[in-house]
Tab-separated table of C-alpha atoms and ligand atoms in Angstrom:
chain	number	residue	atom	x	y	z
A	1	UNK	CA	15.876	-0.667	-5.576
A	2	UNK	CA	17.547	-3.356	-3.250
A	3	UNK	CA	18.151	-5.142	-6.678
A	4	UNK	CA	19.595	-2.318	-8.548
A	5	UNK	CA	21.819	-1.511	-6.342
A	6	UNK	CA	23.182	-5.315	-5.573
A	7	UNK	CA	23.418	-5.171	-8.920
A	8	UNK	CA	25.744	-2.541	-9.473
A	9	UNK	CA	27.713	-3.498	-6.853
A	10	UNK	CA	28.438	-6.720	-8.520
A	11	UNK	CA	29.879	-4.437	-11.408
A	12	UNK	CA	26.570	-4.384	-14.341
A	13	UNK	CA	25.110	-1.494	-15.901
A	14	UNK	CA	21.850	-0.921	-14.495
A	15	UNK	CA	18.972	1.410	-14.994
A	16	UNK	CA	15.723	1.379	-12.455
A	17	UNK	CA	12.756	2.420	-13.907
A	18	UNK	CA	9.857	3.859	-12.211
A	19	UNK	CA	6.792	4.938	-13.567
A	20	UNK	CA	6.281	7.462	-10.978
A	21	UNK	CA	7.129	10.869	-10.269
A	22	UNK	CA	9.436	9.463	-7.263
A	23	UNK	CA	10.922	6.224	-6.294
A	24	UNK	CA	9.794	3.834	-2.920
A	25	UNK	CA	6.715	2.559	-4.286
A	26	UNK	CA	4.196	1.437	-1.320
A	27	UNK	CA	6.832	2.192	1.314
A	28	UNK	CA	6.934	5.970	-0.200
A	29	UNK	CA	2.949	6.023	0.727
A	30	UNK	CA	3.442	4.551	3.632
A	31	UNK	CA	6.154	7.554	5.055
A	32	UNK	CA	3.490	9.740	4.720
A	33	UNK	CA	1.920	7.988	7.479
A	34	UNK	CA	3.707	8.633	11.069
A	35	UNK	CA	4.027	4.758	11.759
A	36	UNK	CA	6.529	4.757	8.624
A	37	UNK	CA	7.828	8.671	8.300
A	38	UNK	CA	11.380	8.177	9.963
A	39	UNK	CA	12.083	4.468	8.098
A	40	UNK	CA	11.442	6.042	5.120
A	41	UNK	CA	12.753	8.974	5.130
A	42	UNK	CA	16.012	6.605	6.548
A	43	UNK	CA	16.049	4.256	3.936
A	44	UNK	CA	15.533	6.627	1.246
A	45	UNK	CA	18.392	8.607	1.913
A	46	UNK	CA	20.667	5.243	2.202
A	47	UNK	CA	19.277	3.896	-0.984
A	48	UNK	CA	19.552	6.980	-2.962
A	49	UNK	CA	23.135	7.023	-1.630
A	50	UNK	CA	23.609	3.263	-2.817
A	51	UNK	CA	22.320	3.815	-6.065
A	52	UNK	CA	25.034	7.136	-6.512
A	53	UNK	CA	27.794	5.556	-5.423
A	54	UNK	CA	26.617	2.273	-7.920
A	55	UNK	CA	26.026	4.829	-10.701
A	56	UNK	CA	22.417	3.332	-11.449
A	57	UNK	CA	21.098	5.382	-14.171
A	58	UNK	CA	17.616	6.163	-12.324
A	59	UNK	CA	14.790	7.050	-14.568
A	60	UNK	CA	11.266	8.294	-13.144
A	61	UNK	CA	7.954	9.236	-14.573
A	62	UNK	CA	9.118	5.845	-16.618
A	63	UNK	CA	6.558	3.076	-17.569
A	64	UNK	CA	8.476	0.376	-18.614
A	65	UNK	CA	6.661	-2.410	-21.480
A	66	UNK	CA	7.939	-5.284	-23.029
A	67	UNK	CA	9.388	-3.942	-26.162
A	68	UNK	CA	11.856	-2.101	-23.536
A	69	UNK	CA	13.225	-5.097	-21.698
A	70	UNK	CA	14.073	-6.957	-24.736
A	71	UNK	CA	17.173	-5.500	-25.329
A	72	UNK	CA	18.278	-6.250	-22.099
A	73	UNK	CA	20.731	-9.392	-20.572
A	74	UNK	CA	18.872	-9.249	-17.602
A	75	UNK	CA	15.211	-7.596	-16.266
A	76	UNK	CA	14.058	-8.120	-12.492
A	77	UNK	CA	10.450	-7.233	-12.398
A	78	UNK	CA	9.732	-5.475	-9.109
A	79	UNK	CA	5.921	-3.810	-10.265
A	80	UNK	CA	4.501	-4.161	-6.299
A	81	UNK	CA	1.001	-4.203	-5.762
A	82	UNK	CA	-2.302	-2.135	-5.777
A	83	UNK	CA	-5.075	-1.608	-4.079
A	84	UNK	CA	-7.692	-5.027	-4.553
A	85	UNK	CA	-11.782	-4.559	-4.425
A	86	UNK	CA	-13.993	-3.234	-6.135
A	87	UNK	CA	-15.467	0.102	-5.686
A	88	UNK	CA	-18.413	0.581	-3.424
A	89	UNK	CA	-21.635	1.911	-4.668
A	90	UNK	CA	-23.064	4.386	-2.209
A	91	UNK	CA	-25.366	7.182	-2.475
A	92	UNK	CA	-24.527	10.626	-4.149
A	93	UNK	CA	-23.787	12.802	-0.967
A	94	UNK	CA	-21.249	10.387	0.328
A	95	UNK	CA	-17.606	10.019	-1.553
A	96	UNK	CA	-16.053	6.666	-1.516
A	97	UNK	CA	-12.403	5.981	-1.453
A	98	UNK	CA	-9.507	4.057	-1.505
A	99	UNK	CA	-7.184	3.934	1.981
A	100	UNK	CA	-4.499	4.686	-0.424
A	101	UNK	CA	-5.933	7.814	-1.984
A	102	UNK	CA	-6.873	9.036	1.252
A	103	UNK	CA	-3.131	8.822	2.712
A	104	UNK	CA	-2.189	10.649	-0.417
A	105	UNK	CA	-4.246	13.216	-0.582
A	106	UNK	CA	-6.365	13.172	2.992
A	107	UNK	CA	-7.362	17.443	2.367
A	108	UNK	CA	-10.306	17.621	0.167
A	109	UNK	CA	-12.611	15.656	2.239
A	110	UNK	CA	-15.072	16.966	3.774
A	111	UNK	CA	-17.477	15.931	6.576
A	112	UNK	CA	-16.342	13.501	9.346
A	113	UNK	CA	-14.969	10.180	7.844
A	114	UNK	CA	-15.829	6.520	7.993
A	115	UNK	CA	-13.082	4.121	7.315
A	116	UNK	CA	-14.006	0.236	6.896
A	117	UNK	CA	-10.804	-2.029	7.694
A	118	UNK	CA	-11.584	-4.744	5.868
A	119	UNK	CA	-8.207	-6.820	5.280
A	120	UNK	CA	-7.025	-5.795	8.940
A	121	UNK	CA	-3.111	-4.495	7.714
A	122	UNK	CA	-1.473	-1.259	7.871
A	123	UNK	CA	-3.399	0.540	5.645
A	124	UNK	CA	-6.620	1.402	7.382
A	125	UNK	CA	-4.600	2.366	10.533
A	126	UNK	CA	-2.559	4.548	8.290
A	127	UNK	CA	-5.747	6.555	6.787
A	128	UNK	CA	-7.165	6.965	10.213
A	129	UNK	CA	-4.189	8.450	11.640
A	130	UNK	CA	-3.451	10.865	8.393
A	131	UNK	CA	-6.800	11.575	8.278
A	132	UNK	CA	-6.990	12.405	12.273
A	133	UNK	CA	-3.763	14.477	12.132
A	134	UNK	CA	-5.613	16.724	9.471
A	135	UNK	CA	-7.841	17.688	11.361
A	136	UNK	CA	-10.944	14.892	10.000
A	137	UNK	CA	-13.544	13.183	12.575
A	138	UNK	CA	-12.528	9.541	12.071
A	139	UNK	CA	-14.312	6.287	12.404
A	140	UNK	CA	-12.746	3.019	12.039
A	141	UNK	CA	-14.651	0.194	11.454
A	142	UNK	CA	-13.587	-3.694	11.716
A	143	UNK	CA	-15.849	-6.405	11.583
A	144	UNK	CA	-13.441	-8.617	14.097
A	145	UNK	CA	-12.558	-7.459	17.612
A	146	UNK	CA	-10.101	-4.476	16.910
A	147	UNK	CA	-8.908	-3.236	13.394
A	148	UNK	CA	-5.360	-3.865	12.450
A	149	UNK	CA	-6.163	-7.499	12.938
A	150	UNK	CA	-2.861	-9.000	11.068
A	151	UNK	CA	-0.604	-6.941	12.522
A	152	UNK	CA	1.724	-7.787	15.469
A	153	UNK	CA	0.977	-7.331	18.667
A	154	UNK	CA	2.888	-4.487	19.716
A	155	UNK	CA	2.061	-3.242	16.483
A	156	UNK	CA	-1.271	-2.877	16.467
A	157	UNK	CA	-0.837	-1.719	20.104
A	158	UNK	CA	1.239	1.167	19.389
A	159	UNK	CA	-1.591	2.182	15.929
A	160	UNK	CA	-4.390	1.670	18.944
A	161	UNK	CA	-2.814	3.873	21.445
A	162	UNK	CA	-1.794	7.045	18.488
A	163	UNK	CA	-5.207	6.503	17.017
A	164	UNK	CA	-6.938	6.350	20.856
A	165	UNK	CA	-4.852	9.908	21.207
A	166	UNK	CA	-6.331	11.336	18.351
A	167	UNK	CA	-9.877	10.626	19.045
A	168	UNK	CA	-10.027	8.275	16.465
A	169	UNK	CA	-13.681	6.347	17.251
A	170	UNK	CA	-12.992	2.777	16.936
A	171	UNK	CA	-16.543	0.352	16.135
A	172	UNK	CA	-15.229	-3.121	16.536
A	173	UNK	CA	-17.790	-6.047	15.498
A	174	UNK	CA	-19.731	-3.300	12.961
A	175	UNK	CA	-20.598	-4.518	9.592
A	176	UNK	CA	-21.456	-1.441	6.954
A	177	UNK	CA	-24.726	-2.056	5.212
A	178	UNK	CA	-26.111	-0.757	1.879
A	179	UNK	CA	-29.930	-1.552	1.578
A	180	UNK	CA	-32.265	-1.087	-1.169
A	181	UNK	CA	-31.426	0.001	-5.072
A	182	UNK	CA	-33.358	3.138	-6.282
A	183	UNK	CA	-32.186	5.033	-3.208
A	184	UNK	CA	-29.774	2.820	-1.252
A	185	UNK	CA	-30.201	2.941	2.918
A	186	UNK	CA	-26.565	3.276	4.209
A	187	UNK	CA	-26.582	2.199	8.090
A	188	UNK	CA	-24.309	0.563	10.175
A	189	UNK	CA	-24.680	-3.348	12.069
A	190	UNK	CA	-23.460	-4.571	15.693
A	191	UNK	CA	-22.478	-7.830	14.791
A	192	UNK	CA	-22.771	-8.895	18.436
A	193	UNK	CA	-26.066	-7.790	19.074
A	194	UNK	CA	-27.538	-7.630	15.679
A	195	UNK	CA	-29.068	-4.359	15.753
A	196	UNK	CA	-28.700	-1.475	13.142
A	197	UNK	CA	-28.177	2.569	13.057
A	198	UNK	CA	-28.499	4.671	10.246
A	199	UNK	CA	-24.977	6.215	9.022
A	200	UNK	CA	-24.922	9.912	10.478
A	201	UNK	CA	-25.576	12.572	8.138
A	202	UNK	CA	-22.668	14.389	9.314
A	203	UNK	CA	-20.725	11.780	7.305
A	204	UNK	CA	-19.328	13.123	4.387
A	205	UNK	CA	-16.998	9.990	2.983
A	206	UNK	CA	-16.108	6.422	3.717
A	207	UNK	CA	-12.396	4.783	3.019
A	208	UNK	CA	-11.899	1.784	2.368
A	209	UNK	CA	-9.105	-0.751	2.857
A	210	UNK	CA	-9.772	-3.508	0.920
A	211	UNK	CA	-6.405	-5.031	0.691
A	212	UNK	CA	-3.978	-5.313	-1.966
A	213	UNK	CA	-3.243	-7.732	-5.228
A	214	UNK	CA	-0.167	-8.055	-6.704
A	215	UNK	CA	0.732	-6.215	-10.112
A	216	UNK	CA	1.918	-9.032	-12.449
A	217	UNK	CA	0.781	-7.495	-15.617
A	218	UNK	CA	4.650	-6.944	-17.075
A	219	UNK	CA	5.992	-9.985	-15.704
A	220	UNK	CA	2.793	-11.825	-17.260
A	221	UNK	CA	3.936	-9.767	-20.798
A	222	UNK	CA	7.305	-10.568	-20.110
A	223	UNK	CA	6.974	-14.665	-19.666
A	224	UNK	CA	8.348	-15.649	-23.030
A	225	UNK	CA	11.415	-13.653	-22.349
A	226	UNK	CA	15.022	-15.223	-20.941
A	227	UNK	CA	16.353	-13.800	-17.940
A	228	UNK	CA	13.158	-12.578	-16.353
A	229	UNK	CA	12.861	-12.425	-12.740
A	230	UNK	CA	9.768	-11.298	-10.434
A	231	UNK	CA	10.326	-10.342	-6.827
A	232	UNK	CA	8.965	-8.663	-4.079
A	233	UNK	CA	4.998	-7.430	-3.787
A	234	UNK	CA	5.056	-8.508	-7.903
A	235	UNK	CA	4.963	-11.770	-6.732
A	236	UNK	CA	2.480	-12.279	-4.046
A	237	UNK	CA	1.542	-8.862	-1.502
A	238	UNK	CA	3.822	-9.026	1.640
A	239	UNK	CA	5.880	-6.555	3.722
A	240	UNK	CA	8.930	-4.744	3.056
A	241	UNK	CA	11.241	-7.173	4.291
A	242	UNK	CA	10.265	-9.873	1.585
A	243	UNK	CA	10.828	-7.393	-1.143
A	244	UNK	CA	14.077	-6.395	-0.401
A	245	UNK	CA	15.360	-9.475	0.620
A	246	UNK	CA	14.458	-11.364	-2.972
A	247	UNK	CA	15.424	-8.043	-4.944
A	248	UNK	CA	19.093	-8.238	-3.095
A	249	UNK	CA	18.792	-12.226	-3.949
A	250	UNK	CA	17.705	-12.021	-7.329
A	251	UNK	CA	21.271	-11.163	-8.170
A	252	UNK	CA	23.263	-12.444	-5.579
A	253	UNK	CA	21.708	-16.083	-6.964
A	254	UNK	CA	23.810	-18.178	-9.611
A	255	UNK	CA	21.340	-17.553	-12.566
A	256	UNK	CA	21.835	-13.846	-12.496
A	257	UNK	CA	25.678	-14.145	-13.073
B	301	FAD	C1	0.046	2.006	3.679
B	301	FAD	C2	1.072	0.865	3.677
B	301	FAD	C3	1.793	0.605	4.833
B	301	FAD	C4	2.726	-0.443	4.856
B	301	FAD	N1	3.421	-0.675	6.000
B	301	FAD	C5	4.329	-1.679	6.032
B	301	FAD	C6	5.079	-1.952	7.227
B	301	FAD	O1	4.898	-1.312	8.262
B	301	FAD	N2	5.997	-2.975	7.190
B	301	FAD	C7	6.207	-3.726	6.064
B	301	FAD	O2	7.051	-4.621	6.074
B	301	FAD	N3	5.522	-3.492	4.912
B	301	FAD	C8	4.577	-2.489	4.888
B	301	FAD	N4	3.862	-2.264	3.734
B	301	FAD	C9	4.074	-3.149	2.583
B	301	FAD	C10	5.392	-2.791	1.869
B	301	FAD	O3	5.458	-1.393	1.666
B	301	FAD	C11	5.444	-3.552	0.536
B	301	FAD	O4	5.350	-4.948	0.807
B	301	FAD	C12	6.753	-3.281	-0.206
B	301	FAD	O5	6.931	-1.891	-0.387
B	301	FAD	C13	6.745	-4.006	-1.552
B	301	FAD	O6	7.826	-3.537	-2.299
B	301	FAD	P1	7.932	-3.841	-3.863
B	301	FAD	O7	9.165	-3.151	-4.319
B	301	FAD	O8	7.774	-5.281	-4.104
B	301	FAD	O9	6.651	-3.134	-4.522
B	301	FAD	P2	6.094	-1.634	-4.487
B	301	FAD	O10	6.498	-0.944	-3.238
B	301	FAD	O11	4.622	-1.750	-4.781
B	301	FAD	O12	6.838	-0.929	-5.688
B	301	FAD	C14	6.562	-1.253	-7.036
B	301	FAD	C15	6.928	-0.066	-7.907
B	301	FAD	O13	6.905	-0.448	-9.273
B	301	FAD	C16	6.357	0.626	-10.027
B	301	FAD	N5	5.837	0.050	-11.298
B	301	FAD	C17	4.806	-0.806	-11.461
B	301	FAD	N6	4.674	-1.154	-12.749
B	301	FAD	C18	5.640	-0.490	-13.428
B	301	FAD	C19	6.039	-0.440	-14.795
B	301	FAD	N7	5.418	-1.167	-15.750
B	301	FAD	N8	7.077	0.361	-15.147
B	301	FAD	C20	7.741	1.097	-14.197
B	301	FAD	N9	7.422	1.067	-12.886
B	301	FAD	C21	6.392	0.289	-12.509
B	301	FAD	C22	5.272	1.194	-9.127
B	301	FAD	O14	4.962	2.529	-9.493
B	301	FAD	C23	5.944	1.104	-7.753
B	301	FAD	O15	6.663	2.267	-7.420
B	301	FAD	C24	2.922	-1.232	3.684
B	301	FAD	C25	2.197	-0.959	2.508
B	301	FAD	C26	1.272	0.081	2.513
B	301	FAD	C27	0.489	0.384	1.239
């Protein structure tokens, strides 16, 4: 979006495609959370502005392949990131999910809920706090000293303090354990004192946030093409800053021109 509407400001035609029903990508999933609801909902309404005033011919619900970008002078590949892992085998009673899934759709759980921070950014503290604010029992697990571990400071303060309001049990040093193959033993390790507990019953699904890897797939289509750029989360996963900053760059540079 940054790079769409640069580019239109710089006088090109420019569509922005999305594959989705709605633009804002991560940061989109992220509003839904209360740490992101009022930048979003800001930056939406000045981006959707900027791309009106630039005429950018937006088109949703659009997944964009290689045969459509050759036709084109120029194509800056913005395709994010998705969740990384792979899915966790538990037992048949218990559902297993994504942090992502469970910000998006945080109703049809049932049970209280276990979430396992495992790559210590927003999204586990997002999860819990959807998940609280609808009404869900929350645990959050981190294997380190407190969960939100790469955040700032005053960041992971501010998640602590919402979460601590919303009775939101934190397990800090816990290490979830799947035992055995026929019928797996789920149960749950103190990493300081090494002993074990068996995962309540009254457990009814466990989120995980397993981090994220970036979503190269076009730009890895797109390599023999001229005039290809990748920017943003497409590149390497990092924060919101980084991808608008390179979008706005990708055309402000000398080889876009
Ligand atoms: C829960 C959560 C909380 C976060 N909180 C913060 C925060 O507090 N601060 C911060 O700085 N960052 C935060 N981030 C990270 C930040 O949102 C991302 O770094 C940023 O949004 C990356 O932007 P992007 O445009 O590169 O990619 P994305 O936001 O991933 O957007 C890529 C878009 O491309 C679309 N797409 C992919 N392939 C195709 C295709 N072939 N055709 C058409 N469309 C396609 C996708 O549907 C998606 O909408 C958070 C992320 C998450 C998940």
């Amino acid at each position: 979006m940054a790079a769409a509407t640069a580019a239109a400001r710089a006088g090109f035609r420019v569509v922005l495609a999305e594959r989705s029903r709605h633009l804002g990508g991560q940061l989109a999933l992220a509003g839904r959370a209360a740490a992101h609801r009022e930048l979003f909902q800001r930056w939406l309404a000045w981006a959707q502005a900027e791309l009106l005033e630039g005429a950018v011919e937006v088109k949703v619900n659009t997944l964009i392949t290689k045969e459509d970008c050759a036709a084109w002078r120029r194509v800056i590949v913005a395709t994010g990131a998705r969740p990384a892992g792979a899915p966790l085998k538990l037992p048949g009673r218990l559902a297993v999910l994504g942090a992502w899934t469970a910000i998006m759709r945080p109703t049809p759980l049932t049970g209280s809920i276990v979430i396992l921070d495992q790559d210590g950014g927003w999204s586990a503290m997002d999860a819990a706090e959807v998940l609280a604010t609808h009404g869900h029992a929350v645990s959050l697990l981190t294997e380190t000293s407190a969960p939100g571990f790469l955040l700032r400071r005053s960041e992971q303060g501010a998640y602590l303090r919402r979460l601590d309001a919303l009775a939101v049990r934190i397990l800090p040093h816990t290490r979830l354990i799947v035992d055995g193959d026929g019928r797996p033993n789920v149960f749950l390790r103190d990493l300081v004192s090494g002993r074990s507990s068996p995962l309540a019953d009254h457990v009814g699904a466990i989120v995980v946030a397993a981090g994220r890897t970036s979503d190269s797939r076009l730009f890895l289509e797109l390599d023999s093409l001229p005039g290809v750029q990748r920017v943003g989360d497409a590149v390497e996963p990092r924060c919101l800053e980084d991808a608008i900053t390179e979008g706005t760059r990708a055309v402000r540079s000398g080889h876009f021109l």
